Amino acid sequence: MKVLLIDDDKAVNFFNQHVVIKHNSFEHIKTVQSGQEGLTFLSKVELGEATKPDLIFLDINMPAMNGWEFLDEYEKMCPDFRKDIKVIILSSSSNPEHVNKTIQNYKVIDFINKPLSFDILDNVLKVYNNVLSTSTQNNPLV
């Protein structure tokens, strides 16, 4: 599984990347430090210039373009391109409004509090596989 980590904090990205690598369930990890940088990377993926992620871990509170603004722009990308990519909010926010907004946002499959851990990644894989199997059952062509 390939992962894109989007977080403005270099230390958080470094730590989360280390945890993902050590977990041994992920083959490719790309980190970027802004929503705009994430969109730029995904545009390169669309052009075949970079590896497409299966999963995006997205921070909410970032300068210039926050996680919600990233999702609004991400939604404008080709639906066929987006359909296989799952998004998980990874945030230090405990704001119930953020959790509720996540639940109401069909593009996001989960809300997780930072930092990542092996247990969290185990759960992420279960959630990801459940979402994938549900979408496959609803649309056998997925």
PDB file of C-alpha atoms in Angstrom:
ATOM      1  CA  MET A   1       0.000   0.000   0.000  1.00  0.00           C
ATOM      2  CA  LYS A   2       1.239   3.472  -0.915  1.00  0.00           C
ATOM      3  CA  VAL A   3       0.788   6.443   1.444  1.00  0.00           C
ATOM      4  CA  LEU A   4       0.822  10.224   1.119  1.00  0.00           C
ATOM      5  CA  LEU A   5       1.338  12.128   4.403  1.00  0.00           C
ATOM      6  CA  ILE A   6       0.253  15.788   4.292  1.00  0.00           C
ATOM      7  CA  ASP A   7       1.274  17.783   7.374  1.00  0.00           C
ATOM      8  CA  ASP A   8       2.928  21.179   7.755  1.00  0.00           C
ATOM      9  CA  ASP A   9       5.014  20.023  10.734  1.00  0.00           C
ATOM     10  CA  LYS A  10       8.319  18.475   9.574  1.00  0.00           C
ATOM     11  CA  ALA A  11       8.854  16.662  12.880  1.00  0.00           C
ATOM     12  CA  VAL A  12       5.376  15.109  12.763  1.00  0.00           C
ATOM     13  CA  ASN A  13       5.905  14.013   9.156  1.00  0.00           C
ATOM     14  CA  PHE A  14       9.299  12.529  10.064  1.00  0.00           C
ATOM     15  CA  PHE A  15       7.864  10.626  13.045  1.00  0.00           C
ATOM     16  CA  ASN A  16       4.785   9.382  11.165  1.00  0.00           C
ATOM     17  CA  GLN A  17       6.887   8.352   8.177  1.00  0.00           C
ATOM     18  CA  HIS A  18       9.171   6.380  10.507  1.00  0.00           C
ATOM     19  CA  VAL A  19       6.185   4.579  12.093  1.00  0.00           C
ATOM     20  CA  VAL A  20       4.674   3.767   8.686  1.00  0.00           C
ATOM     21  CA  ILE A  21       8.005   2.394   7.410  1.00  0.00           C
ATOM     22  CA  LYS A  22       8.561   0.268  10.531  1.00  0.00           C
ATOM     23  CA  HIS A  23       5.020  -1.133  10.297  1.00  0.00           C
ATOM     24  CA  ASN A  24       6.068  -3.032   7.138  1.00  0.00           C
ATOM     25  CA  SER A  25       2.599  -2.954   5.542  1.00  0.00           C
ATOM     26  CA  PHE A  26       3.315   0.002   3.305  1.00  0.00           C
ATOM     27  CA  GLU A  27       5.633  -0.040   0.309  1.00  0.00           C
ATOM     28  CA  HIS A  28       5.897   3.641  -0.582  1.00  0.00           C
ATOM     29  CA  ILE A  29       5.581   6.720   1.648  1.00  0.00           C
ATOM     30  CA  LYS A  30       5.616  10.278   0.313  1.00  0.00           C
ATOM     31  CA  THR A  31       5.522  13.276   2.669  1.00  0.00           C
ATOM     32  CA  VAL A  32       4.570  16.844   1.783  1.00  0.00           C
ATOM     33  CA  GLN A  33       4.221  19.878   4.019  1.00  0.00           C
ATOM     34  CA  SER A  34       1.160  21.683   2.706  1.00  0.00           C
ATOM     35  CA  GLY A  35      -2.175  21.077   1.086  1.00  0.00           C
ATOM     36  CA  GLN A  36      -0.951  22.846  -2.047  1.00  0.00           C
ATOM     37  CA  GLU A  37       2.139  20.637  -2.181  1.00  0.00           C
ATOM     38  CA  GLY A  38      -0.157  17.618  -1.837  1.00  0.00           C
ATOM     39  CA  LEU A  39      -2.270  18.788  -4.787  1.00  0.00           C
ATOM     40  CA  THR A  40       0.866  19.426  -6.847  1.00  0.00           C
ATOM     41  CA  PHE A  41       2.087  15.908  -6.092  1.00  0.00           C
ATOM     42  CA  LEU A  42      -1.305  14.411  -7.027  1.00  0.00           C
ATOM     43  CA  SER A  43      -1.269  16.376 -10.294  1.00  0.00           C
ATOM     44  CA  LYS A  44       2.084  14.747 -11.081  1.00  0.00           C
ATOM     45  CA  VAL A  45       0.525  11.374 -10.286  1.00  0.00           C
ATOM     46  CA  GLU A  46      -2.303  12.100 -12.752  1.00  0.00           C
ATOM     47  CA  LEU A  47       0.331  12.806 -15.404  1.00  0.00           C
ATOM     48  CA  GLY A  48       2.120   9.532 -14.623  1.00  0.00           C
ATOM     49  CA  GLU A  49       5.141  11.304 -13.134  1.00  0.00           C
ATOM     50  CA  ALA A  50       4.757   9.950  -9.581  1.00  0.00           C
ATOM     51  CA  THR A  51       3.391   6.916  -7.736  1.00  0.00           C
ATOM     52  CA  LYS A  52      -0.326   7.041  -6.939  1.00  0.00           C
ATOM     53  CA  PRO A  53      -1.106   6.707  -3.228  1.00  0.00           C
ATOM     54  CA  ASP A  54      -3.754   4.321  -1.957  1.00  0.00           C
ATOM     55  CA  LEU A  55      -4.154   6.312   1.227  1.00  0.00           C
ATOM     56  CA  ILE A  56      -3.754   9.965   2.212  1.00  0.00           C
ATOM     57  CA  PHE A  57      -3.189  11.000   5.834  1.00  0.00           C
ATOM     58  CA  LEU A  58      -4.271  14.645   5.946  1.00  0.00           C
ATOM     59  CA  ASP A  59      -3.735  17.223   8.682  1.00  0.00           C
ATOM     60  CA  ILE A  60      -6.532  19.755   9.185  1.00  0.00           C
ATOM     61  CA  ASN A  61      -4.776  22.769  10.674  1.00  0.00           C
ATOM     62  CA  MET A  62      -2.182  23.965   8.178  1.00  0.00           C
ATOM     63  CA  PRO A  63      -1.309  27.485   7.034  1.00  0.00           C
ATOM     64  CA  ALA A  64      -2.226  28.767   3.559  1.00  0.00           C
ATOM     65  CA  MET A  65      -4.429  25.761   2.683  1.00  0.00           C
ATOM     66  CA  ASN A  66      -6.002  23.752   5.495  1.00  0.00           C
ATOM     67  CA  GLY A  67      -7.168  20.160   5.184  1.00  0.00           C
ATOM     68  CA  TRP A  68     -10.761  21.091   4.329  1.00  0.00           C
ATOM     69  CA  GLU A  69      -9.593  23.442   1.569  1.00  0.00           C
ATOM     70  CA  PHE A  70      -7.339  20.663   0.267  1.00  0.00           C
ATOM     71  CA  LEU A  71     -10.369  18.342   0.111  1.00  0.00           C
ATOM     72  CA  ASP A  72     -12.388  20.956  -1.797  1.00  0.00           C
ATOM     73  CA  GLU A  73      -9.632  21.222  -4.418  1.00  0.00           C
ATOM     74  CA  TYR A  74      -9.018  17.464  -4.414  1.00  0.00           C
ATOM     75  CA  GLU A  75     -12.716  16.962  -5.200  1.00  0.00           C
ATOM     76  CA  LYS A  76     -12.179  18.871  -8.468  1.00  0.00           C
ATOM     77  CA  MET A  77      -9.716  16.238  -9.690  1.00  0.00           C
ATOM     78  CA  CYS A  78     -10.916  13.512 -12.051  1.00  0.00           C
ATOM     79  CA  PRO A  79     -13.342  11.120 -10.275  1.00  0.00           C
ATOM     80  CA  ASP A  80     -11.727   8.090 -11.925  1.00  0.00           C
ATOM     81  CA  PHE A  81      -8.375   9.209 -10.536  1.00  0.00           C
ATOM     82  CA  ARG A  82      -9.748   9.771  -7.006  1.00  0.00           C
ATOM     83  CA  LYS A  83     -11.918   6.668  -6.692  1.00  0.00           C
ATOM     84  CA  ASP A  84      -9.136   4.357  -5.477  1.00  0.00           C
ATOM     85  CA  ILE A  85      -7.580   6.850  -3.044  1.00  0.00           C
ATOM     86  CA  LYS A  86      -8.896   6.898   0.518  1.00  0.00           C
ATOM     87  CA  VAL A  87      -8.411   9.902   2.807  1.00  0.00           C
ATOM     88  CA  ILE A  88      -7.958   9.804   6.583  1.00  0.00           C
ATOM     89  CA  ILE A  89      -7.813  12.952   8.690  1.00  0.00           C
ATOM     90  CA  LEU A  90      -4.780  12.788  10.987  1.00  0.00           C
ATOM     91  CA  SER A  91      -4.954  15.672  13.420  1.00  0.00           C
ATOM     92  CA  SER A  92      -4.061  16.852  16.897  1.00  0.00           C
ATOM     93  CA  SER A  93      -7.427  18.624  17.008  1.00  0.00           C
ATOM     94  CA  SER A  94      -9.958  17.375  19.522  1.00  0.00           C
ATOM     95  CA  ASN A  95     -12.571  19.810  18.242  1.00  0.00           C
ATOM     96  CA  PRO A  96     -15.891  17.903  17.985  1.00  0.00           C
ATOM     97  CA  GLU A  97     -16.798  20.077  14.997  1.00  0.00           C
ATOM     98  CA  HIS A  98     -13.820  18.638  13.087  1.00  0.00           C
ATOM     99  CA  VAL A  99     -14.869  15.084  13.931  1.00  0.00           C
ATOM    100  CA  ASN A 100     -18.468  15.779  12.865  1.00  0.00           C
ATOM    101  CA  LYS A 101     -17.316  17.422   9.644  1.00  0.00           C
ATOM    102  CA  THR A 102     -15.220  14.319   8.947  1.00  0.00           C
ATOM    103  CA  ILE A 103     -18.194  12.012   9.491  1.00  0.00           C
ATOM    104  CA  GLN A 104     -20.302  14.106   7.107  1.00  0.00           C
ATOM    105  CA  ASN A 105     -17.590  14.163   4.434  1.00  0.00           C
ATOM    106  CA  TYR A 106     -17.932  11.088   2.229  1.00  0.00           C
ATOM    107  CA  LYS A 107     -14.407  11.581   0.879  1.00  0.00           C
ATOM    108  CA  VAL A 108     -12.913  10.855   4.307  1.00  0.00           C
ATOM    109  CA  ILE A 109     -13.002   7.342   5.767  1.00  0.00           C
ATOM    110  CA  ASP A 110     -11.708   8.082   9.284  1.00  0.00           C
ATOM    111  CA  PHE A 111     -10.529  10.702  11.792  1.00  0.00           C
ATOM    112  CA  ILE A 112      -7.428   9.788  13.807  1.00  0.00           C
ATOM    113  CA  ASN A 113      -5.581  11.715  16.484  1.00  0.00           C
ATOM    114  CA  LYS A 114      -1.829  12.202  16.050  1.00  0.00           C
ATOM    115  CA  PRO A 115       0.635  10.621  16.273  1.00  0.00           C
ATOM    116  CA  LEU A 116       0.464   7.373  14.335  1.00  0.00           C
ATOM    117  CA  SER A 117       1.282   4.107  16.089  1.00  0.00           C
ATOM    118  CA  PHE A 118       1.384   0.449  15.071  1.00  0.00           C
ATOM    119  CA  ASP A 119      -2.029  -0.145  16.682  1.00  0.00           C
ATOM    120  CA  ILE A 120      -3.521   2.803  14.819  1.00  0.00           C
ATOM    121  CA  LEU A 121      -2.043   1.571  11.537  1.00  0.00           C
ATOM    122  CA  ASP A 122      -3.441  -1.918  12.167  1.00  0.00           C
ATOM    123  CA  ASN A 123      -6.875  -0.337  12.620  1.00  0.00           C
ATOM    124  CA  VAL A 124      -6.388   1.866   9.539  1.00  0.00           C
ATOM    125  CA  LEU A 125      -5.729  -1.232   7.444  1.00  0.00           C
ATOM    126  CA  LYS A 126      -8.938  -2.842   8.740  1.00  0.00           C
ATOM    127  CA  VAL A 127     -10.985   0.298   8.013  1.00  0.00           C
ATOM    128  CA  TYR A 128      -9.370   0.688   4.586  1.00  0.00           C
ATOM    129  CA  ASN A 129     -10.045  -2.936   3.652  1.00  0.00           C
ATOM    130  CA  ASN A 130     -13.654  -2.695   4.896  1.00  0.00           C
ATOM    131  CA  VAL A 131     -14.264   0.457   2.849  1.00  0.00           C
ATOM    132  CA  LEU A 132     -12.631  -1.135  -0.170  1.00  0.00           C
ATOM    133  CA  SER A 133     -14.695  -4.324   0.080  1.00  0.00           C
ATOM    134  CA  THR A 134     -17.905  -2.318   0.626  1.00  0.00           C
ATOM    135  CA  SER A 135     -17.275  -0.172  -2.452  1.00  0.00           C
ATOM    136  CA  THR A 136     -16.446  -3.304  -4.453  1.00  0.00           C
ATOM    137  CA  GLN A 137     -19.709  -4.937  -3.354  1.00  0.00           C
ATOM    138  CA  ASN A 138     -21.669  -1.818  -4.317  1.00  0.00           C
ATOM    139  CA  ASN A 139     -19.850  -1.538  -7.639  1.00  0.00           C
ATOM    140  CA  PRO A 140     -18.221  -4.749  -8.876  1.00  0.00           C
ATOM    141  CA  LEU A 141     -16.200  -2.772 -11.428  1.00  0.00           C
ATOM    142  CA  VAL A 142     -14.252  -0.894  -8.714  1.00  0.00           C
TER     143      VAL A 142
END
